[in-house]
Short mmCIF file of N, CA and C in Angstrom, two decimals:
data_model
loop_
_atom_site.label_atom_id
_atom_site.label_comp_id
_atom_site.label_asym_id
_atom_site.label_seq_id
_atom_site.Cartn_x
_atom_site.Cartn_y
_atom_site.Cartn_z
N MET P 1 55.40 130.31 20.83
CA MET P 1 54.25 131.12 20.46
C MET P 1 54.07 130.98 18.94
N SER P 2 52.83 130.76 18.55
CA SER P 2 52.55 130.58 17.13
C SER P 2 52.62 131.90 16.38
N ARG P 3 52.73 131.79 15.07
CA ARG P 3 52.79 132.99 14.23
C ARG P 3 51.52 133.81 14.38
N ARG P 4 50.39 133.17 14.43
CA ARG P 4 49.10 133.88 14.58
C ARG P 4 49.06 134.64 15.90
N ALA P 5 49.53 134.04 16.98
CA ALA P 5 49.54 134.69 18.30
C ALA P 5 50.46 135.91 18.28
N ARG P 6 51.61 135.77 17.60
CA ARG P 6 52.52 136.91 17.51
C ARG P 6 51.90 138.06 16.72
N LEU P 7 51.19 137.76 15.64
CA LEU P 7 50.52 138.80 14.86
C LEU P 7 49.43 139.49 15.67
N ILE P 8 48.69 138.70 16.43
CA ILE P 8 47.63 139.29 17.27
C ILE P 8 48.26 140.17 18.34
N LEU P 9 49.34 139.73 18.95
CA LEU P 9 50.03 140.53 19.96
C LEU P 9 50.58 141.81 19.35
N LEU P 10 51.20 141.71 18.18
CA LEU P 10 51.74 142.90 17.50
C LEU P 10 50.63 143.88 17.14
N ALA P 11 49.53 143.39 16.63
CA ALA P 11 48.39 144.25 16.29
C ALA P 11 47.85 144.93 17.53
N GLY P 12 47.79 144.20 18.62
CA GLY P 12 47.33 144.79 19.88
C GLY P 12 48.25 145.89 20.37
N LEU P 13 49.56 145.66 20.29
CA LEU P 13 50.53 146.68 20.72
C LEU P 13 50.46 147.92 19.84
N VAL P 14 50.35 147.74 18.52
CA VAL P 14 50.24 148.87 17.60
C VAL P 14 48.96 149.65 17.88
N SER P 15 47.87 148.95 18.12
CA SER P 15 46.60 149.61 18.43
C SER P 15 46.68 150.40 19.72
N ALA P 16 47.30 149.81 20.74
CA ALA P 16 47.44 150.51 22.02
C ALA P 16 48.29 151.76 21.86
N LEU P 17 49.37 151.65 21.09
CA LEU P 17 50.23 152.82 20.85
C LEU P 17 49.47 153.90 20.09
N ALA P 18 48.71 153.52 19.08
CA ALA P 18 47.92 154.49 18.30
C ALA P 18 46.89 155.18 19.19
N LEU P 19 46.24 154.43 20.07
CA LEU P 19 45.26 155.03 20.99
C LEU P 19 45.94 155.99 21.97
N ALA P 20 47.14 155.62 22.45
CA ALA P 20 47.87 156.50 23.36
C ALA P 20 48.26 157.81 22.68
N VAL P 21 48.75 157.71 21.44
CA VAL P 21 49.12 158.92 20.69
C VAL P 21 47.89 159.77 20.42
N ALA P 22 46.79 159.16 20.02
CA ALA P 22 45.56 159.91 19.76
C ALA P 22 45.06 160.59 21.03
N GLY P 23 45.15 159.90 22.15
CA GLY P 23 44.74 160.50 23.43
C GLY P 23 45.62 161.67 23.82
N ALA P 24 46.92 161.53 23.60
CA ALA P 24 47.85 162.62 23.93
C ALA P 24 47.57 163.84 23.05
N LEU P 25 47.32 163.62 21.76
CA LEU P 25 47.02 164.75 20.87
C LEU P 25 45.70 165.41 21.25
N ARG P 26 44.73 164.62 21.63
CA ARG P 26 43.44 165.19 22.06
C ARG P 26 43.62 166.02 23.34
N LEU P 27 44.41 165.49 24.27
CA LEU P 27 44.67 166.21 25.51
C LEU P 27 45.44 167.50 25.23
N ALA P 28 46.39 167.47 24.27
CA ALA P 28 47.17 168.66 23.93
C ALA P 28 46.28 169.76 23.36
N GLY P 29 45.19 169.40 22.73
CA GLY P 29 44.28 170.38 22.15
C GLY P 29 43.17 170.81 23.09
N SER P 30 43.30 170.51 24.37
CA SER P 30 42.25 170.87 25.32
C SER P 30 42.79 171.76 26.44
N ALA P 31 41.91 172.54 27.02
CA ALA P 31 42.29 173.39 28.16
C ALA P 31 42.70 172.52 29.35
N ARG P 32 42.06 171.39 29.51
CA ARG P 32 42.39 170.48 30.62
C ARG P 32 43.81 169.96 30.49
N GLY P 33 44.25 169.71 29.24
CA GLY P 33 45.62 169.24 29.02
C GLY P 33 46.64 170.26 29.49
N LEU P 34 46.38 171.54 29.21
CA LEU P 34 47.28 172.60 29.66
C LEU P 34 47.30 172.68 31.19
N GLU P 35 46.14 172.60 31.81
CA GLU P 35 46.07 172.65 33.27
C GLU P 35 46.82 171.48 33.91
N LEU P 36 46.65 170.28 33.34
CA LEU P 36 47.34 169.10 33.88
C LEU P 36 48.85 169.25 33.76
N LEU P 37 49.33 169.65 32.59
CA LEU P 37 50.77 169.80 32.40
C LEU P 37 51.33 170.89 33.31
N ALA P 38 50.63 172.01 33.42
CA ALA P 38 51.10 173.10 34.29
C ALA P 38 51.22 172.62 35.73
N GLY P 39 50.26 171.84 36.18
CA GLY P 39 50.32 171.31 37.55
C GLY P 39 51.48 170.36 37.75
N VAL P 40 51.72 169.49 36.79
CA VAL P 40 52.83 168.53 36.88
C VAL P 40 54.16 169.26 36.89
N VAL P 41 54.33 170.22 35.98
CA VAL P 41 55.60 170.97 35.89
C VAL P 41 55.83 171.78 37.16
N GLN P 42 54.79 172.41 37.67
CA GLN P 42 54.95 173.22 38.88
C GLN P 42 55.37 172.37 40.08
N ARG P 43 54.83 171.17 40.19
CA ARG P 43 55.22 170.28 41.29
C ARG P 43 56.63 169.72 41.09
N ALA P 44 57.06 169.55 39.84
CA ALA P 44 58.34 168.92 39.55
C ALA P 44 59.53 169.88 39.65
N VAL P 45 59.30 171.18 39.47
CA VAL P 45 60.41 172.14 39.44
C VAL P 45 60.39 172.97 40.73
N PRO P 46 61.38 172.79 41.59
CA PRO P 46 61.42 173.56 42.83
C PRO P 46 61.53 175.07 42.55
N GLY P 47 60.76 175.86 43.26
CA GLY P 47 60.81 177.31 43.13
C GLY P 47 59.97 177.87 42.00
N LEU P 48 59.29 177.03 41.23
CA LEU P 48 58.50 177.48 40.10
C LEU P 48 57.05 177.72 40.51
N GLU P 49 56.51 178.86 40.09
CA GLU P 49 55.10 179.18 40.31
C GLU P 49 54.50 179.61 38.98
N LEU P 50 53.38 178.99 38.62
CA LEU P 50 52.70 179.32 37.38
C LEU P 50 51.37 179.97 37.70
N GLY P 51 51.07 181.08 37.00
CA GLY P 51 49.81 181.78 37.17
C GLY P 51 48.70 181.11 36.38
N ALA P 52 47.57 181.76 36.30
CA ALA P 52 46.40 181.21 35.61
C ALA P 52 46.73 180.86 34.17
N ALA P 53 46.26 179.68 33.76
CA ALA P 53 46.50 179.20 32.40
C ALA P 53 45.24 179.38 31.57
N GLY P 54 45.43 179.64 30.27
CA GLY P 54 44.30 179.75 29.35
C GLY P 54 44.67 179.16 28.01
N GLY P 55 43.69 178.70 27.27
CA GLY P 55 43.95 178.11 25.97
C GLY P 55 44.29 176.64 26.10
N THR P 56 45.16 176.17 25.20
CA THR P 56 45.55 174.76 25.17
C THR P 56 47.07 174.67 25.17
N LEU P 57 47.58 173.43 25.17
CA LEU P 57 49.02 173.26 25.06
C LEU P 57 49.53 173.76 23.71
N LEU P 58 48.71 173.65 22.69
CA LEU P 58 49.14 174.05 21.35
C LEU P 58 49.11 175.56 21.14
N GLU P 59 48.15 176.23 21.75
CA GLU P 59 48.06 177.68 21.66
C GLU P 59 47.47 178.19 22.97
N GLY P 60 48.33 178.75 23.80
CA GLY P 60 47.85 179.12 25.12
C GLY P 60 48.59 180.29 25.71
N ARG P 61 48.33 180.47 27.01
CA ARG P 61 48.98 181.56 27.74
C ARG P 61 49.02 181.22 29.21
N LEU P 62 49.99 181.81 29.89
CA LEU P 62 50.09 181.77 31.34
C LEU P 62 50.16 183.21 31.82
N ALA P 63 49.32 183.57 32.78
CA ALA P 63 49.30 184.94 33.29
C ALA P 63 50.66 185.32 33.86
N SER P 64 51.31 184.36 34.50
CA SER P 64 52.64 184.63 35.06
C SER P 64 53.41 183.33 35.21
N VAL P 65 54.72 183.48 35.13
CA VAL P 65 55.65 182.38 35.39
C VAL P 65 56.75 182.98 36.24
N SER P 66 57.03 182.37 37.38
CA SER P 66 58.14 182.87 38.19
C SER P 66 58.91 181.70 38.78
N TRP P 67 60.21 181.90 38.87
CA TRP P 67 61.09 180.90 39.44
C TRP P 67 62.13 181.64 40.28
N ARG P 68 62.42 181.06 41.42
CA ARG P 68 63.46 181.67 42.26
C ARG P 68 64.17 180.60 43.05
N ASP P 69 65.43 180.89 43.34
CA ASP P 69 66.18 180.08 44.28
C ASP P 69 66.78 181.04 45.30
N GLU P 70 67.75 180.60 46.06
CA GLU P 70 68.29 181.46 47.12
C GLU P 70 69.09 182.64 46.60
N ARG P 71 69.50 182.64 45.33
CA ARG P 71 70.34 183.72 44.82
C ARG P 71 69.71 184.55 43.71
N GLN P 72 68.82 183.97 42.91
CA GLN P 72 68.32 184.67 41.74
C GLN P 72 66.85 184.35 41.49
N SER P 73 66.25 185.16 40.63
CA SER P 73 64.85 184.92 40.29
C SER P 73 64.59 185.37 38.86
N VAL P 74 63.58 184.76 38.26
CA VAL P 74 63.13 185.10 36.91
C VAL P 74 61.61 185.14 36.95
N SER P 75 61.03 186.20 36.38
CA SER P 75 59.57 186.25 36.30
C SER P 75 59.16 186.73 34.91
N ILE P 76 58.06 186.16 34.44
CA ILE P 76 57.53 186.48 33.11
C ILE P 76 56.06 186.83 33.29
N ALA P 77 55.63 187.94 32.70
CA ALA P 77 54.23 188.34 32.75
C ALA P 77 53.57 188.10 31.40
N ASN P 78 52.41 187.48 31.43
CA ASN P 78 51.57 187.24 30.25
C ASN P 78 52.33 186.52 29.13
N LEU P 79 52.74 185.31 29.42
CA LEU P 79 53.45 184.47 28.45
C LEU P 79 52.43 183.83 27.50
N ARG P 80 52.67 183.98 26.18
CA ARG P 80 51.76 183.43 25.17
C ARG P 80 52.57 182.64 24.16
N TRP P 81 51.98 181.56 23.62
CA TRP P 81 52.68 180.74 22.65
C TRP P 81 51.72 180.08 21.66
N ARG P 82 52.30 179.69 20.54
CA ARG P 82 51.61 178.87 19.54
C ARG P 82 52.62 177.82 19.08
N LEU P 83 52.26 176.54 19.22
CA LEU P 83 53.14 175.43 18.85
C LEU P 83 52.77 174.88 17.48
N ASP P 84 53.77 174.34 16.81
CA ASP P 84 53.56 173.62 15.55
C ASP P 84 53.43 172.14 15.91
N ARG P 85 52.23 171.60 15.79
CA ARG P 85 51.99 170.22 16.25
C ARG P 85 52.75 169.19 15.43
N GLY P 86 53.16 169.50 14.22
CA GLY P 86 53.90 168.56 13.39
C GLY P 86 55.25 168.18 13.97
N CYS P 87 55.84 169.05 14.75
CA CYS P 87 57.16 168.78 15.33
C CYS P 87 57.12 167.74 16.45
N LEU P 88 55.99 167.56 17.08
CA LEU P 88 55.91 166.64 18.20
C LEU P 88 56.24 165.21 17.78
N ALA P 89 55.95 164.86 16.54
CA ALA P 89 56.27 163.52 16.03
C ALA P 89 57.79 163.31 15.97
N ARG P 90 58.56 164.39 15.84
CA ARG P 90 60.03 164.31 15.80
C ARG P 90 60.65 164.49 17.19
N LEU P 91 59.81 164.46 18.22
CA LEU P 91 60.24 164.69 19.60
C LEU P 91 60.94 166.03 19.75
N SER P 92 60.37 167.04 19.10
CA SER P 92 60.85 168.41 19.18
C SER P 92 59.68 169.30 19.56
N ILE P 93 60.01 170.43 20.16
CA ILE P 93 59.00 171.45 20.43
C ILE P 93 59.31 172.61 19.50
N CYS P 94 58.42 172.86 18.56
CA CYS P 94 58.58 173.96 17.61
C CYS P 94 57.56 175.03 17.95
N VAL P 95 58.04 176.18 18.38
CA VAL P 95 57.18 177.28 18.76
C VAL P 95 57.13 178.24 17.57
N SER P 96 55.96 178.38 16.98
CA SER P 96 55.86 179.30 15.85
C SER P 96 55.78 180.74 16.33
N ARG P 97 55.27 180.96 17.54
CA ARG P 97 55.19 182.32 18.11
C ARG P 97 55.30 182.22 19.62
N LEU P 98 56.19 183.02 20.20
CA LEU P 98 56.38 183.11 21.65
C LEU P 98 56.43 184.58 22.02
N ALA P 99 55.60 185.00 22.96
CA ALA P 99 55.56 186.42 23.32
C ALA P 99 55.33 186.57 24.83
N ALA P 100 55.80 187.68 25.37
CA ALA P 100 55.59 188.00 26.78
C ALA P 100 55.56 189.52 26.93
N ASP P 101 54.81 189.98 27.91
CA ASP P 101 54.76 191.42 28.18
C ASP P 101 56.02 191.88 28.90
N ARG P 102 56.51 191.06 29.85
CA ARG P 102 57.64 191.50 30.68
C ARG P 102 58.45 190.29 31.12
N LEU P 103 59.76 190.42 31.04
CA LEU P 103 60.70 189.43 31.56
C LEU P 103 61.59 190.17 32.54
N GLU P 104 61.62 189.69 33.77
CA GLU P 104 62.45 190.32 34.80
C GLU P 104 63.39 189.27 35.39
N ILE P 105 64.68 189.61 35.38
CA ILE P 105 65.71 188.73 35.90
C ILE P 105 66.39 189.46 37.05
N ALA P 106 66.46 188.84 38.21
CA ALA P 106 67.13 189.43 39.37
C ALA P 106 68.28 188.52 39.79
N VAL P 107 69.47 189.10 39.85
CA VAL P 107 70.66 188.35 40.23
C VAL P 107 71.42 189.15 41.29
N PRO P 108 72.22 188.47 42.10
CA PRO P 108 72.98 189.21 43.11
C PRO P 108 74.09 190.04 42.46
N GLU P 109 74.43 191.13 43.11
CA GLU P 109 75.50 191.98 42.60
C GLU P 109 76.83 191.30 42.85
N THR P 110 77.73 191.44 41.90
CA THR P 110 79.07 190.88 42.05
C THR P 110 80.02 192.00 42.44
N PRO P 111 81.05 191.68 43.21
CA PRO P 111 81.95 192.73 43.68
C PRO P 111 82.72 193.43 42.56
N ASP P 112 82.99 192.74 41.47
CA ASP P 112 83.81 193.33 40.41
C ASP P 112 83.00 193.70 39.17
N ASP P 113 81.68 193.78 39.28
CA ASP P 113 80.80 194.15 38.16
C ASP P 113 80.95 193.21 36.96
N THR P 114 81.08 191.93 37.24
CA THR P 114 81.18 190.92 36.19
C THR P 114 79.92 190.96 35.33
N PRO P 115 80.06 190.83 34.01
CA PRO P 115 78.87 190.84 33.14
C PRO P 115 77.92 189.69 33.49
N LEU P 116 76.65 189.91 33.23
CA LEU P 116 75.62 188.91 33.50
C LEU P 116 75.87 187.70 32.60
N ASP P 117 75.91 186.53 33.20
CA ASP P 117 76.13 185.29 32.46
C ASP P 117 75.05 184.30 32.88
N LEU P 118 74.05 184.10 32.00
CA LEU P 118 72.97 183.17 32.31
C LEU P 118 73.33 181.77 31.81
N ALA P 119 73.05 180.78 32.64
CA ALA P 119 73.32 179.40 32.25
C ALA P 119 72.37 178.99 31.13
N PRO P 120 72.85 178.17 30.20
CA PRO P 120 71.96 177.74 29.11
C PRO P 120 70.83 176.86 29.66
N LEU P 121 69.70 176.91 28.98
CA LEU P 121 68.53 176.12 29.35
C LEU P 121 68.72 174.71 28.81
N THR P 122 68.59 173.72 29.68
CA THR P 122 68.73 172.33 29.28
C THR P 122 67.36 171.67 29.32
N LEU P 123 66.91 171.15 28.17
CA LEU P 123 65.60 170.52 28.05
C LEU P 123 65.75 169.10 27.53
N PRO P 124 64.79 168.22 27.85
CA PRO P 124 64.87 166.84 27.34
C PRO P 124 64.51 166.73 25.86
N LEU P 125 63.92 167.77 25.26
CA LEU P 125 63.55 167.78 23.85
C LEU P 125 64.20 168.97 23.17
N ASP P 126 64.37 168.87 21.85
CA ASP P 126 64.86 170.01 21.09
C ASP P 126 63.81 171.11 21.11
N LEU P 127 64.26 172.36 21.13
CA LEU P 127 63.35 173.51 21.15
C LEU P 127 63.74 174.46 20.02
N ASP P 128 62.75 174.80 19.19
CA ASP P 128 62.96 175.73 18.08
C ASP P 128 61.90 176.82 18.17
N VAL P 129 62.32 178.08 18.26
CA VAL P 129 61.40 179.20 18.32
C VAL P 129 61.53 180.00 17.03
N ALA P 130 60.45 180.04 16.24
CA ALA P 130 60.48 180.73 14.95
C ALA P 130 60.38 182.24 15.11
N ALA P 131 59.52 182.72 16.02
CA ALA P 131 59.34 184.16 16.21
C ALA P 131 59.03 184.43 17.67
N GLY P 132 59.59 185.53 18.17
CA GLY P 132 59.37 185.89 19.56
C GLY P 132 59.22 187.39 19.72
N ALA P 133 58.52 187.79 20.76
CA ALA P 133 58.33 189.21 21.05
C ALA P 133 58.36 189.41 22.56
N LEU P 134 59.05 190.45 22.98
CA LEU P 134 59.14 190.81 24.39
C LEU P 134 58.98 192.32 24.50
N GLU P 135 57.98 192.77 25.25
CA GLU P 135 57.75 194.21 25.38
C GLU P 135 58.77 194.88 26.29
N THR P 136 59.05 194.26 27.45
CA THR P 136 59.95 194.89 28.42
C THR P 136 60.87 193.85 29.04
N LEU P 137 62.16 194.18 29.10
CA LEU P 137 63.15 193.36 29.78
C LEU P 137 63.73 194.17 30.93
N VAL P 138 63.72 193.60 32.12
CA VAL P 138 64.30 194.26 33.29
C VAL P 138 65.32 193.32 33.90
N ILE P 139 66.53 193.83 34.10
CA ILE P 139 67.58 193.07 34.76
C ILE P 139 67.94 193.81 36.04
N ARG P 140 67.82 193.13 37.16
CA ARG P 140 68.12 193.73 38.47
C ARG P 140 69.35 193.06 39.06
N ARG P 141 70.26 193.93 39.51
CA ARG P 141 71.44 193.48 40.24
C ARG P 141 71.46 194.24 41.54
N ASP P 142 71.08 193.56 42.61
CA ASP P 142 70.97 194.17 43.93
C ASP P 142 70.05 195.38 43.85
N ARG P 143 70.53 196.60 43.99
CA ARG P 143 69.67 197.78 43.96
C ARG P 143 69.63 198.47 42.59
N LYS P 144 70.46 198.02 41.67
CA LYS P 144 70.51 198.63 40.34
C LYS P 144 69.62 197.84 39.37
N SER P 145 68.97 198.56 38.47
CA SER P 145 68.18 197.84 37.46
C SER P 145 68.38 198.49 36.10
N THR P 146 68.29 197.65 35.08
CA THR P 146 68.36 198.07 33.69
C THR P 146 67.06 197.66 33.04
N ARG P 147 66.45 198.61 32.33
CA ARG P 147 65.16 198.32 31.70
C ARG P 147 65.25 198.63 30.20
N LEU P 148 64.80 197.67 29.40
CA LEU P 148 64.76 197.84 27.95
C LEU P 148 63.33 197.64 27.48
N ASN P 149 62.85 198.56 26.66
CA ASN P 149 61.49 198.43 26.10
C ASN P 149 61.58 198.20 24.62
#
């Protein structure tokens, strides 16, 4: 392959990559981008249900998020976020603001009243949350519940 052909091929690849990045950023700033991602995530994660979405991927909300398996469940009401778009270039998700009206965690009761131990969240990207707010936390163990406002 000649030097000129290699330069043309390299320029084409760089252009295609730039167009893909520009398209992804445009999609991230649109309501359709949020709807598409919510649909993909809901299909990919067993037991996950996402409520109505509003806004964009960069600044949006979900009316509800719930996940359950045969032993436990987690539900979030009115989840809202604002992302820092500069972090996406570093393959990180930087949340400048994360808020929810209610977080409810239901786990089975243990015979010896073992303290609640939640498994850490494993994500393919780094996650940094600068500020968060939660109005109500409810933890349910069988018939007992603890509520914090």
